[in-house]
Amino acid sequence: MQQLKLIPKVDRVLEWEGVRRLLAEQPRELVLKAVRQVLDLLRAGARAGSLDDAAFAENAVCAAVARELRMLTRPSLRRVINGSGIVIHTNLGRSILPEAARDALNTIAFSYSNLEFDLDEGVRGSRYSHVEALLCELTGAEAAIVVNNNAAAVLLTLSAMAAGREAVVSRGELVEIGGSFRIPEVMRLSGVTLREVGTTNRTHPKDYQNAVNEDTAVFLKVHCSNFAVLGFTKEVSAEEMVELGKKAGVPVLADMGSGNLVDLSGKLPCPEPTVQDFVRAGVDVITFSGDKLLGGPQAGIIVGKKHFIEAMKKHQLLRALRMDKLTLASLEATLALYRDEMVAFKEVPTLRMLTATLPELTARARKIAGQLRRRTPDAVSFKLTDGFSQAGGGTLPLLNLPTMLIEVAVDGLSPNDIESRLRGMEIPVIGRISKNAFLLDPRTLQDDDLPDLAAALTALVG
Ligand SMILES: *Cc1c(COP(=O)(O)O)cnc(C)c1O
């Protein structure tokens, strides 16, 4: 309690050289707030008897105020280092963009552009035109349009194709995606009546046939993105649904969720249909995300038959769901890489990370651990151990991708201490804890993360 006398007055702190320097750079109110917070902490420390007298000295207080001010002024949305091994980590921003998107973003963000200007005719143009031709070229569809995310794409599609009428969906496909996107709720929102058919594990062609009446507007197929039903199951394929739709005069709509454009067979041990497969099968309208397997920015992509897409282009909802120019620029740059599948596998980070092989990851883990050993104090140690990474983002739920993990140990710290302190760093590092070990997965560590990762690990000691 004696230390309470050591706490300086606010006015005095504001006159100290170290704080005057801060006042020259930041608004007075903000500096004042930082000073008060530091003095509150000193008061609490003095009462608890948890501080040395040195903590009350001018230099220590000035340093604490500067630190507090940095916390108050740093952006809320910050870069983090993803060592979790979850490639499409929804909480960490899903996909990171390919390098090609950097130039596109830089140019379009800081210049005027032909966003809605037809340069050939000199008249008003459409923002959707910039990616439509490319999407058609890549998927084989007749027409395309893009909105904010796949939830918006499903909402717009259902509103345009089935409002006031019925959509037939298998009970096995009434999914909820993380962030409480639920197919039945979205239907209600679009004014569509849900007609459930089949059972949780088995749905047959005749279930769709029997559901048809004069109010039937669409057959909807939903990708079971984030779960799998195993065992005694029966799903009606896209081809069968198209066949049934043709007979009944009902269009088929598919929410493909992850939106894969490349042949993943031979690269991943689980089948994932492509958008092209569904277009070829004759599905009328297909929606998918831009930032899941596609590896681009957050977007909802709709491809399909021209007359359906044209109706969406005229729909009032589109204005509320429309995509901004930065997303369009980075989406166009990402999609362009898919013109050559080899290029996409190399240049799109999400695809590159997902398809990295165990030998590649083992070499990478060795290299990273070696570099970290050289750049961190002896109290930090590294060991390689096998494990699995995940796709994440509600995609490929059964997929366990073999990887080589880097186990990090620090003298005097538990795995939980390491986890929480790395998460609290200036550039936070996100890893995972398994079997009482703190682990980093080289699959999702980026090359330019290394210096910052080494700095964070060094800061754990002392
Ligand atoms: C992820 C997903 C959505 C939602 O997509 P967002 O782009 O996150 O809005 C909808 N349907 C399915 C099947 C999904 O997998």
Short mmCIF file of C-alpha atoms and ligand atoms in Angstrom, two decimals:
data_model
loop_
_atom_site.label_atom_id
_atom_site.label_comp_id
_atom_site.label_asym_id
_atom_site.label_seq_id
_atom_site.Cartn_x
_atom_site.Cartn_y
_atom_site.Cartn_z
CA MET A 1 0.00 0.00 0.00
CA GLN A 2 3.03 2.25 0.56
CA GLN A 3 3.45 2.27 -3.23
CA LEU A 4 0.22 4.23 -3.70
CA LYS A 5 2.27 7.30 -2.77
CA LEU A 6 4.58 6.60 -5.72
CA ILE A 7 1.79 6.97 -8.30
CA PRO A 8 2.32 10.24 -10.19
CA LYS A 9 -0.48 12.73 -10.89
CA VAL A 10 -1.88 12.77 -14.45
CA ASP A 11 -0.73 16.37 -15.03
CA ARG A 12 2.79 15.51 -14.07
CA VAL A 13 2.91 12.50 -16.40
CA LEU A 14 1.71 14.68 -19.27
CA GLU A 15 4.75 16.92 -18.77
CA TRP A 16 7.29 14.14 -18.90
CA GLU A 17 9.43 14.22 -22.05
CA GLY A 18 8.48 10.66 -23.09
CA VAL A 19 4.77 11.50 -22.97
CA ARG A 20 5.22 14.96 -24.56
CA ARG A 21 6.67 13.17 -27.57
CA LEU A 22 3.52 11.05 -27.78
CA LEU A 23 1.35 14.17 -27.52
CA ALA A 24 3.09 15.56 -30.59
CA GLU A 25 1.96 12.53 -32.60
CA GLN A 26 -1.47 11.57 -31.25
CA PRO A 27 -4.62 13.42 -30.16
CA ARG A 28 -4.48 14.64 -26.55
CA GLU A 29 -7.65 12.72 -25.60
CA LEU A 30 -6.14 9.44 -26.67
CA VAL A 31 -2.85 10.03 -24.82
CA LEU A 32 -4.81 11.05 -21.73
CA LYS A 33 -6.79 7.81 -21.96
CA ALA A 34 -3.58 5.79 -22.17
CA VAL A 35 -2.08 7.65 -19.17
CA ARG A 36 -5.18 7.02 -17.09
CA GLN A 37 -5.19 3.33 -17.97
CA VAL A 38 -1.55 2.98 -17.00
CA LEU A 39 -2.13 4.81 -13.69
CA ASP A 40 -5.14 2.56 -13.00
CA LEU A 41 -2.95 -0.48 -13.54
CA LEU A 42 -0.28 0.94 -11.21
CA ARG A 43 -2.92 1.60 -8.55
CA ALA A 44 -4.20 -1.98 -8.83
CA GLY A 45 -0.63 -3.29 -8.71
CA ALA A 46 0.20 -1.15 -5.66
CA ARG A 47 -2.84 -2.44 -3.81
CA ALA A 48 -1.99 -6.03 -4.69
CA GLY A 49 1.68 -5.49 -3.87
CA SER A 50 2.60 -7.13 -7.17
CA LEU A 51 4.97 -4.45 -8.54
CA ASP A 52 8.58 -3.35 -7.98
CA ASP A 53 9.13 0.30 -7.11
CA ALA A 54 10.87 0.63 -10.49
CA ALA A 55 7.47 0.31 -12.22
CA PHE A 56 6.55 3.76 -10.85
CA ALA A 57 9.62 5.54 -12.22
CA GLU A 58 9.35 8.06 -15.06
CA ASN A 59 10.96 5.89 -17.73
CA ALA A 60 8.84 2.84 -16.88
CA VAL A 61 5.60 4.85 -16.86
CA CYS A 62 6.45 6.56 -20.17
CA ALA A 63 7.18 3.18 -21.76
CA ALA A 64 3.91 1.78 -20.41
CA VAL A 65 1.96 4.76 -21.78
CA ALA A 66 3.58 4.35 -25.20
CA ARG A 67 2.67 0.66 -25.16
CA GLU A 68 -0.91 1.38 -24.12
CA LEU A 69 -1.21 4.02 -26.83
CA ARG A 70 -0.01 1.53 -29.45
CA MET A 71 -2.76 -0.84 -28.36
CA LEU A 72 -5.36 1.93 -28.52
CA THR A 73 -4.36 3.07 -32.01
CA ARG A 74 -3.58 -0.18 -33.78
CA PRO A 75 -6.16 -1.43 -36.28
CA SER A 76 -8.76 -3.87 -35.05
CA LEU A 77 -8.50 -5.99 -38.23
CA ARG A 78 -4.94 -7.27 -38.25
CA ARG A 79 -2.71 -9.79 -39.96
CA VAL A 80 -2.22 -13.08 -38.10
CA ILE A 81 0.10 -16.00 -38.73
CA ASN A 82 -1.92 -19.15 -39.39
CA GLY A 83 -0.08 -22.14 -37.98
CA SER A 84 -3.28 -24.10 -37.40
CA GLY A 85 -3.08 -26.17 -40.56
CA ILE A 86 -6.70 -25.30 -41.37
CA VAL A 87 -6.42 -23.98 -44.91
CA ILE A 88 -9.83 -22.33 -45.40
CA HIS A 89 -10.05 -21.08 -41.81
CA THR A 90 -13.29 -19.07 -41.68
CA ASN A 91 -12.28 -17.28 -38.46
CA LEU A 92 -8.97 -16.27 -40.01
CA GLY A 93 -10.47 -14.90 -43.22
CA ARG A 94 -10.89 -18.07 -45.31
CA SER A 95 -8.70 -17.89 -48.42
CA ILE A 96 -5.65 -15.71 -48.89
CA LEU A 97 -5.48 -14.22 -52.36
CA PRO A 98 -3.07 -15.16 -55.14
CA GLU A 99 -0.26 -12.68 -55.90
CA ALA A 100 -2.00 -11.83 -59.16
CA ALA A 101 -4.76 -10.16 -57.15
CA ARG A 102 -2.29 -7.75 -55.55
CA ASP A 103 -1.69 -5.75 -58.75
CA ALA A 104 -5.37 -5.77 -59.62
CA LEU A 105 -6.33 -4.45 -56.17
CA ASN A 106 -3.59 -1.84 -56.18
CA THR A 107 -4.61 -0.46 -59.55
CA ILE A 108 -8.37 -0.48 -59.13
CA ALA A 109 -8.44 0.77 -55.51
CA PHE A 110 -6.47 3.94 -56.21
CA SER A 111 -7.64 4.82 -59.73
CA TYR A 112 -10.90 5.50 -61.47
CA SER A 113 -11.98 2.50 -63.50
CA ASN A 114 -14.50 1.37 -66.12
CA LEU A 115 -16.52 -0.32 -63.36
CA GLU A 116 -19.84 0.63 -64.93
CA PHE A 117 -18.66 2.26 -68.16
CA ASP A 118 -18.68 0.66 -71.58
CA LEU A 119 -15.43 1.88 -73.14
CA ASP A 120 -16.40 0.70 -76.65
CA GLU A 121 -19.70 2.51 -76.83
CA GLY A 122 -19.02 5.34 -74.37
CA VAL A 123 -22.21 4.59 -72.46
CA ARG A 124 -23.13 3.19 -69.09
CA GLY A 125 -21.98 -0.40 -68.66
CA SER A 126 -22.51 -3.20 -66.17
CA ARG A 127 -20.17 -4.09 -63.31
CA TYR A 128 -21.09 -7.74 -63.78
CA SER A 129 -19.72 -7.81 -67.32
CA HIS A 130 -16.11 -7.89 -66.04
CA VAL A 131 -16.24 -11.49 -64.87
CA GLU A 132 -19.19 -12.93 -66.79
CA ALA A 133 -17.32 -13.95 -69.94
CA LEU A 134 -14.49 -15.49 -67.92
CA LEU A 135 -16.91 -17.47 -65.74
CA CYS A 136 -18.70 -18.77 -68.83
CA GLU A 137 -15.39 -19.71 -70.46
CA LEU A 138 -14.25 -21.60 -67.33
CA THR A 139 -17.48 -23.39 -66.46
CA GLY A 140 -19.15 -23.81 -69.85
CA ALA A 141 -22.26 -21.99 -68.59
CA GLU A 142 -24.34 -19.64 -70.80
CA ALA A 143 -24.39 -16.74 -68.33
CA ALA A 144 -23.10 -15.67 -64.94
CA ILE A 145 -23.50 -13.04 -62.25
CA VAL A 146 -21.69 -12.37 -58.97
CA VAL A 147 -22.88 -11.09 -55.58
CA ASN A 148 -21.42 -10.62 -52.08
CA ASN A 149 -21.26 -14.22 -50.92
CA ASN A 150 -22.87 -17.57 -51.58
CA ALA A 151 -25.59 -16.93 -48.99
CA ALA A 152 -26.60 -13.89 -51.07
CA ALA A 153 -26.36 -15.96 -54.24
CA VAL A 154 -28.81 -18.55 -52.86
CA LEU A 155 -31.13 -15.81 -51.62
CA LEU A 156 -31.17 -14.03 -54.98
CA THR A 157 -31.55 -17.24 -56.96
CA LEU A 158 -34.45 -18.53 -54.89
CA SER A 159 -36.13 -15.10 -54.88
CA ALA A 160 -35.83 -14.80 -58.65
CA MET A 161 -36.80 -18.38 -59.50
CA ALA A 162 -39.24 -19.50 -56.84
CA ALA A 163 -40.73 -16.66 -54.73
CA GLY A 164 -44.32 -17.48 -53.73
CA ARG A 165 -43.88 -21.06 -54.90
CA GLU A 166 -42.31 -24.32 -53.74
CA ALA A 167 -38.74 -25.64 -53.81
CA VAL A 168 -38.23 -29.38 -53.42
CA VAL A 169 -35.21 -30.36 -51.29
CA SER A 170 -33.98 -33.67 -49.90
CA ARG A 171 -34.15 -33.96 -46.09
CA GLY A 172 -30.52 -35.09 -46.24
CA GLU A 173 -29.51 -31.72 -47.69
CA LEU A 174 -31.22 -29.24 -45.35
CA VAL A 175 -27.86 -28.06 -44.10
CA GLU A 176 -26.69 -25.43 -41.68
CA ILE A 177 -23.37 -23.79 -42.54
CA GLY A 178 -21.29 -22.09 -39.83
CA GLY A 179 -22.49 -18.60 -38.92
CA SER A 180 -26.06 -19.95 -38.89
CA PHE A 181 -26.78 -19.96 -42.62
CA ARG A 182 -29.60 -22.48 -42.79
CA ILE A 183 -31.18 -23.56 -46.03
CA PRO A 184 -34.75 -23.62 -44.58
CA GLU A 185 -34.34 -20.08 -43.14
CA VAL A 186 -32.95 -18.69 -46.40
CA MET A 187 -35.95 -20.18 -48.20
CA ARG A 188 -38.37 -18.51 -45.83
CA LEU A 189 -36.54 -15.22 -46.35
CA SER A 190 -36.90 -15.55 -50.14
CA GLY A 191 -40.61 -16.24 -49.84
CA VAL A 192 -40.18 -19.83 -50.98
CA THR A 193 -42.05 -22.73 -49.44
CA LEU A 194 -39.84 -25.63 -48.58
CA ARG A 195 -41.05 -29.03 -49.72
CA GLU A 196 -38.90 -31.65 -47.93
CA VAL A 197 -38.62 -35.07 -49.50
CA GLY A 198 -36.92 -38.34 -48.62
CA THR A 199 -35.32 -39.13 -45.28
CA THR A 200 -32.11 -38.02 -43.59
CA ASN A 201 -30.06 -40.84 -45.08
CA ARG A 202 -31.95 -41.84 -48.22
CA THR A 203 -33.71 -39.94 -50.96
CA HIS A 204 -34.92 -41.54 -54.21
CA PRO A 205 -35.86 -40.12 -57.63
CA LYS A 206 -39.53 -40.98 -57.00
CA ASP A 207 -39.49 -38.73 -53.90
CA TYR A 208 -38.90 -35.73 -56.17
CA GLN A 209 -41.45 -36.96 -58.72
CA ASN A 210 -44.14 -37.40 -56.09
CA ALA A 211 -43.59 -33.89 -54.70
CA VAL A 212 -44.37 -32.13 -57.99
CA ASN A 213 -47.56 -30.07 -58.13
CA GLU A 214 -48.69 -26.85 -59.88
CA ASP A 215 -46.75 -24.74 -57.33
CA THR A 216 -43.39 -26.49 -57.79
CA ALA A 217 -40.83 -23.92 -58.93
CA VAL A 218 -37.46 -25.70 -58.57
CA PHE A 219 -35.66 -28.86 -57.51
CA LEU A 220 -32.87 -27.70 -55.22
CA LYS A 221 -29.68 -29.68 -54.64
CA VAL A 222 -27.49 -28.56 -51.74
CA HIS A 223 -23.89 -29.64 -51.30
CA CYS A 224 -23.42 -31.30 -47.89
CA SER A 225 -20.39 -29.10 -47.35
CA ASN A 226 -19.57 -29.61 -43.71
CA PHE A 227 -20.89 -33.06 -42.84
CA ALA A 228 -21.24 -36.51 -44.32
CA VAL A 229 -23.89 -39.17 -43.95
CA LEU A 230 -22.25 -42.57 -43.97
CA GLY A 231 -23.60 -46.09 -44.10
CA PHE A 232 -26.99 -46.93 -45.64
CA THR A 233 -27.39 -43.86 -47.85
CA LYS A 234 -28.89 -42.90 -51.20
CA GLU A 235 -28.55 -39.54 -52.85
CA VAL A 236 -30.13 -38.50 -56.14
CA SER A 237 -27.33 -37.33 -58.45
CA ALA A 238 -27.32 -34.05 -60.37
CA GLU A 239 -27.79 -36.01 -63.62
CA GLU A 240 -30.84 -37.83 -62.22
CA MET A 241 -32.33 -34.58 -60.93
CA VAL A 242 -31.92 -32.95 -64.35
CA GLU A 243 -33.63 -35.95 -65.91
CA LEU A 244 -36.51 -35.73 -63.42
CA GLY A 245 -36.72 -31.96 -63.87
CA LYS A 246 -36.98 -32.29 -67.64
CA LYS A 247 -39.86 -34.75 -67.33
CA ALA A 248 -41.71 -32.56 -64.84
CA GLY A 249 -40.87 -29.22 -66.48
CA VAL A 250 -39.07 -28.07 -63.32
CA PRO A 251 -35.64 -26.34 -63.38
CA VAL A 252 -32.83 -27.67 -61.19
CA LEU A 253 -30.86 -25.39 -58.92
CA ALA A 254 -27.66 -26.46 -57.13
CA ASP A 255 -25.96 -24.75 -54.20
CA MET A 256 -22.49 -26.25 -54.59
CA GLY A 257 -21.04 -24.45 -51.58
CA SER A 258 -17.31 -24.74 -52.06
CA GLY A 259 -17.23 -24.17 -55.79
CA ASN A 260 -14.43 -26.31 -57.15
CA LEU A 261 -13.22 -25.60 -60.71
CA VAL A 262 -10.34 -28.10 -60.95
CA ASP A 263 -9.92 -31.85 -61.11
CA LEU A 264 -8.88 -32.81 -57.58
CA SER A 265 -8.92 -36.56 -58.16
CA GLY A 266 -5.45 -37.98 -57.61
CA LYS A 267 -4.59 -34.90 -55.55
CA LEU A 268 -7.05 -35.25 -52.66
CA PRO A 269 -8.35 -38.54 -51.31
CA CYS A 270 -12.01 -37.61 -51.59
CA PRO A 271 -14.18 -36.82 -54.59
CA GLU A 272 -15.30 -33.23 -55.05
CA PRO A 273 -17.45 -32.52 -58.13
CA THR A 274 -16.55 -29.54 -60.28
CA VAL A 275 -18.89 -26.74 -61.32
CA GLN A 276 -18.18 -27.81 -64.93
CA ASP A 277 -19.52 -31.32 -64.12
CA PHE A 278 -22.81 -29.82 -62.96
CA VAL A 279 -23.07 -27.48 -65.97
CA ARG A 280 -22.43 -30.42 -68.28
CA ALA A 281 -25.05 -32.48 -66.43
CA GLY A 282 -27.56 -29.78 -67.40
CA VAL A 283 -28.19 -28.17 -63.98
CA ASP A 284 -30.01 -24.91 -64.76
CA VAL A 285 -28.48 -22.64 -62.12
CA ILE A 286 -25.45 -23.23 -59.86
CA THR A 287 -24.24 -21.09 -56.96
CA PHE A 288 -20.91 -21.26 -55.08
CA SER A 289 -18.54 -19.29 -52.88
CA GLY A 290 -15.54 -17.29 -54.10
CA ASP A 291 -13.40 -17.77 -51.00
CA LYS A 292 -13.62 -21.49 -50.28
CA LEU A 293 -11.96 -24.00 -52.65
CA LEU A 294 -11.83 -21.39 -55.39
CA GLY A 295 -9.33 -19.46 -53.27
CA GLY A 296 -10.45 -15.96 -54.21
CA PRO A 297 -12.17 -13.11 -52.36
CA GLN A 298 -15.50 -13.41 -50.53
CA ALA A 299 -18.08 -13.68 -53.32
CA GLY A 300 -21.17 -15.54 -54.40
CA ILE A 301 -20.98 -16.78 -57.97
CA ILE A 302 -24.05 -17.76 -59.95
CA VAL A 303 -23.72 -19.51 -63.31
CA GLY A 304 -26.39 -21.05 -65.48
CA LYS A 305 -28.95 -20.75 -68.26
CA LYS A 306 -29.23 -17.30 -69.73
CA HIS A 307 -32.91 -16.58 -69.11
CA PHE A 308 -32.62 -17.34 -65.40
CA ILE A 309 -29.51 -15.18 -64.96
CA GLU A 310 -31.16 -12.35 -66.95
CA ALA A 311 -34.08 -12.38 -64.50
CA MET A 312 -31.60 -12.07 -61.61
CA LYS A 313 -29.88 -9.12 -63.28
CA LYS A 314 -33.22 -7.29 -63.25
CA HIS A 315 -34.19 -8.32 -59.71
CA GLN A 316 -34.43 -5.52 -57.10
CA LEU A 317 -32.51 -7.58 -54.54
CA LEU A 318 -29.39 -7.50 -56.70
CA ARG A 319 -28.76 -3.85 -55.83
CA ALA A 320 -28.60 -4.75 -52.13
CA LEU A 321 -26.34 -7.73 -52.71
CA ARG A 322 -24.02 -6.17 -55.24
CA MET A 323 -20.32 -6.76 -55.14
CA ASP A 324 -17.82 -3.91 -54.76
CA LYS A 325 -15.07 -3.07 -57.24
CA LEU A 326 -12.17 -4.35 -55.10
CA THR A 327 -13.77 -7.76 -54.84
CA LEU A 328 -14.49 -7.76 -58.57
CA ALA A 329 -10.88 -6.85 -59.34
CA SER A 330 -9.43 -9.61 -57.15
CA LEU A 331 -12.02 -12.14 -58.30
CA GLU A 332 -11.22 -11.47 -61.96
CA ALA A 333 -7.48 -11.85 -61.26
CA THR A 334 -8.06 -15.13 -59.39
CA LEU A 335 -10.38 -16.58 -62.02
CA ALA A 336 -7.92 -15.75 -64.80
CA LEU A 337 -5.43 -18.19 -63.20
CA TYR A 338 -7.91 -21.02 -63.79
CA ARG A 339 -7.52 -20.73 -67.57
CA ASP A 340 -4.61 -23.14 -67.07
CA GLU A 341 -5.23 -25.74 -64.34
CA MET A 342 -1.47 -26.17 -63.77
CA VAL A 343 -1.18 -22.44 -63.12
CA ALA A 344 -4.14 -22.52 -60.72
CA PHE A 345 -2.58 -25.33 -58.67
CA LYS A 346 0.66 -23.36 -58.46
CA GLU A 347 -0.59 -19.81 -58.00
CA VAL A 348 -3.79 -20.08 -55.95
CA PRO A 349 -2.61 -20.37 -52.32
CA THR A 350 -5.68 -22.33 -51.17
CA LEU A 351 -5.17 -25.00 -53.86
CA ARG A 352 -1.42 -25.03 -53.36
CA MET A 353 -1.74 -25.57 -49.60
CA LEU A 354 -4.50 -28.17 -49.90
CA THR A 355 -2.58 -30.27 -52.40
CA ALA A 356 0.85 -30.03 -50.73
CA THR A 357 2.16 -33.59 -50.29
CA LEU A 358 3.61 -35.17 -47.15
CA PRO A 359 7.19 -35.26 -48.55
CA GLU A 360 6.90 -31.55 -49.47
CA LEU A 361 5.53 -30.69 -46.03
CA THR A 362 8.19 -32.76 -44.27
CA ALA A 363 10.92 -30.89 -46.11
CA ARG A 364 9.21 -27.62 -45.31
CA ALA A 365 8.83 -28.49 -41.62
CA ARG A 366 12.55 -29.37 -41.41
CA LYS A 367 13.54 -26.14 -43.09
CA ILE A 368 11.29 -23.96 -40.93
CA ALA A 369 12.32 -25.69 -37.70
CA GLY A 370 16.00 -25.28 -38.66
CA GLN A 371 15.58 -21.58 -39.35
CA LEU A 372 13.62 -21.03 -36.16
CA ARG A 373 16.29 -22.86 -34.12
CA ARG A 374 18.92 -20.47 -35.44
CA ARG A 375 16.82 -17.38 -34.79
CA THR A 376 15.41 -18.12 -31.32
CA PRO A 377 17.00 -18.54 -27.86
CA ASP A 378 17.93 -22.02 -26.59
CA ALA A 379 14.95 -22.01 -24.22
CA VAL A 380 12.72 -22.54 -27.27
CA SER A 381 12.93 -26.00 -28.79
CA PHE A 382 11.44 -27.64 -31.88
CA LYS A 383 10.57 -31.20 -32.72
CA LEU A 384 8.83 -32.72 -35.75
CA THR A 385 5.83 -34.96 -35.29
CA ASP A 386 3.27 -36.41 -37.76
CA GLY A 387 -0.30 -35.27 -37.79
CA PHE A 388 -3.13 -34.07 -39.98
CA SER A 389 -4.31 -30.78 -41.46
CA GLN A 390 -7.85 -29.90 -42.44
CA ALA A 391 -9.45 -28.12 -45.36
CA GLY A 392 -11.77 -26.06 -43.12
CA GLY A 393 -14.36 -23.53 -44.27
CA GLY A 394 -17.05 -26.17 -44.15
CA THR A 395 -15.47 -28.00 -47.08
CA LEU A 396 -14.33 -31.60 -47.43
CA PRO A 397 -15.34 -32.61 -43.88
CA LEU A 398 -13.94 -36.14 -44.05
CA LEU A 399 -10.61 -35.09 -45.37
CA ASN A 400 -7.61 -35.63 -43.07
CA LEU A 401 -4.54 -34.40 -44.88
CA PRO A 402 -1.29 -35.98 -43.64
CA THR A 403 1.24 -33.38 -42.58
CA MET A 404 4.46 -32.93 -40.58
CA LEU A 405 3.90 -30.70 -37.54
CA ILE A 406 6.42 -28.59 -35.67
CA GLU A 407 6.05 -29.03 -31.92
CA VAL A 408 7.21 -25.96 -30.02
CA ALA A 409 8.29 -26.17 -26.38
CA VAL A 410 9.51 -23.30 -24.19
CA ASP A 411 11.30 -23.76 -20.86
CA GLY A 412 8.98 -22.81 -18.02
CA LEU A 413 5.84 -22.41 -20.19
CA SER A 414 2.97 -24.85 -20.61
CA PRO A 415 1.47 -25.45 -24.08
CA ASN A 416 -1.52 -23.36 -22.97
CA ASP A 417 0.81 -20.50 -21.92
CA ILE A 418 2.53 -20.66 -25.31
CA GLU A 419 -0.79 -20.67 -27.15
CA SER A 420 -2.27 -17.69 -25.30
CA ARG A 421 0.92 -15.62 -25.34
CA LEU A 422 1.50 -16.14 -29.06
CA ARG A 423 -2.13 -15.17 -29.67
CA GLY A 424 -1.51 -11.91 -27.77
CA MET A 425 1.55 -10.85 -29.80
CA GLU A 426 1.73 -7.74 -31.97
CA ILE A 427 1.44 -10.11 -34.94
CA PRO A 428 -0.59 -12.94 -33.39
CA VAL A 429 0.44 -16.53 -34.09
CA ILE A 430 -2.36 -19.09 -34.14
CA GLY A 431 -1.35 -22.70 -33.54
CA ARG A 432 -3.07 -25.62 -31.91
CA ILE A 433 -2.72 -27.81 -28.88
CA SER A 434 -2.96 -31.56 -29.13
CA LYS A 435 -1.96 -34.16 -26.54
CA ASN A 436 -0.41 -31.50 -24.32
CA ALA A 437 1.83 -30.11 -27.06
CA PHE A 438 1.76 -26.77 -28.87
CA LEU A 439 1.87 -27.39 -32.61
CA LEU A 440 2.45 -25.37 -35.77
CA ASP A 441 1.51 -26.80 -39.18
CA PRO A 442 3.84 -25.80 -42.04
CA ARG A 443 0.96 -26.30 -44.49
CA THR A 444 -0.55 -22.91 -43.64
CA LEU A 445 2.61 -21.01 -42.63
CA GLN A 446 3.61 -18.58 -45.39
CA ASP A 447 7.22 -17.98 -46.43
CA ASP A 448 7.16 -14.37 -45.32
CA ASP A 449 5.75 -15.35 -41.89
CA LEU A 450 9.13 -16.69 -40.79
CA PRO A 451 10.86 -13.53 -39.49
CA ASP A 452 7.73 -12.51 -37.54
CA LEU A 453 7.23 -16.03 -36.23
CA ALA A 454 10.83 -16.12 -35.00
CA ALA A 455 10.37 -12.72 -33.35
CA ALA A 456 7.17 -13.87 -31.60
CA LEU A 457 8.84 -17.06 -30.34
CA THR A 458 11.83 -15.06 -29.13
CA ALA A 459 9.53 -12.68 -27.25
CA LEU A 460 8.13 -15.66 -25.31
CA VAL A 461 11.42 -15.94 -23.46
CA GLY A 462 12.23 -13.28 -20.87
C1 LIG B 1 -20.44 -22.13 -47.44
C2 LIG B 1 -21.76 -22.46 -47.97
C3 LIG B 1 -22.74 -21.46 -48.09
C4 LIG B 1 -22.49 -20.06 -47.64
O1 LIG B 1 -21.52 -19.47 -48.48
P1 LIG B 1 -20.90 -18.04 -48.09
O2 LIG B 1 -20.05 -17.71 -49.27
O3 LIG B 1 -20.14 -18.25 -46.83
O4 LIG B 1 -22.02 -17.10 -47.91
C5 LIG B 1 -23.97 -21.83 -48.59
N1 LIG B 1 -24.22 -23.09 -48.98
C6 LIG B 1 -23.29 -24.07 -48.88
C7 LIG B 1 -23.66 -25.45 -49.31
C8 LIG B 1 -22.03 -23.79 -48.38
O5 LIG B 1 -21.11 -24.75 -48.29
#
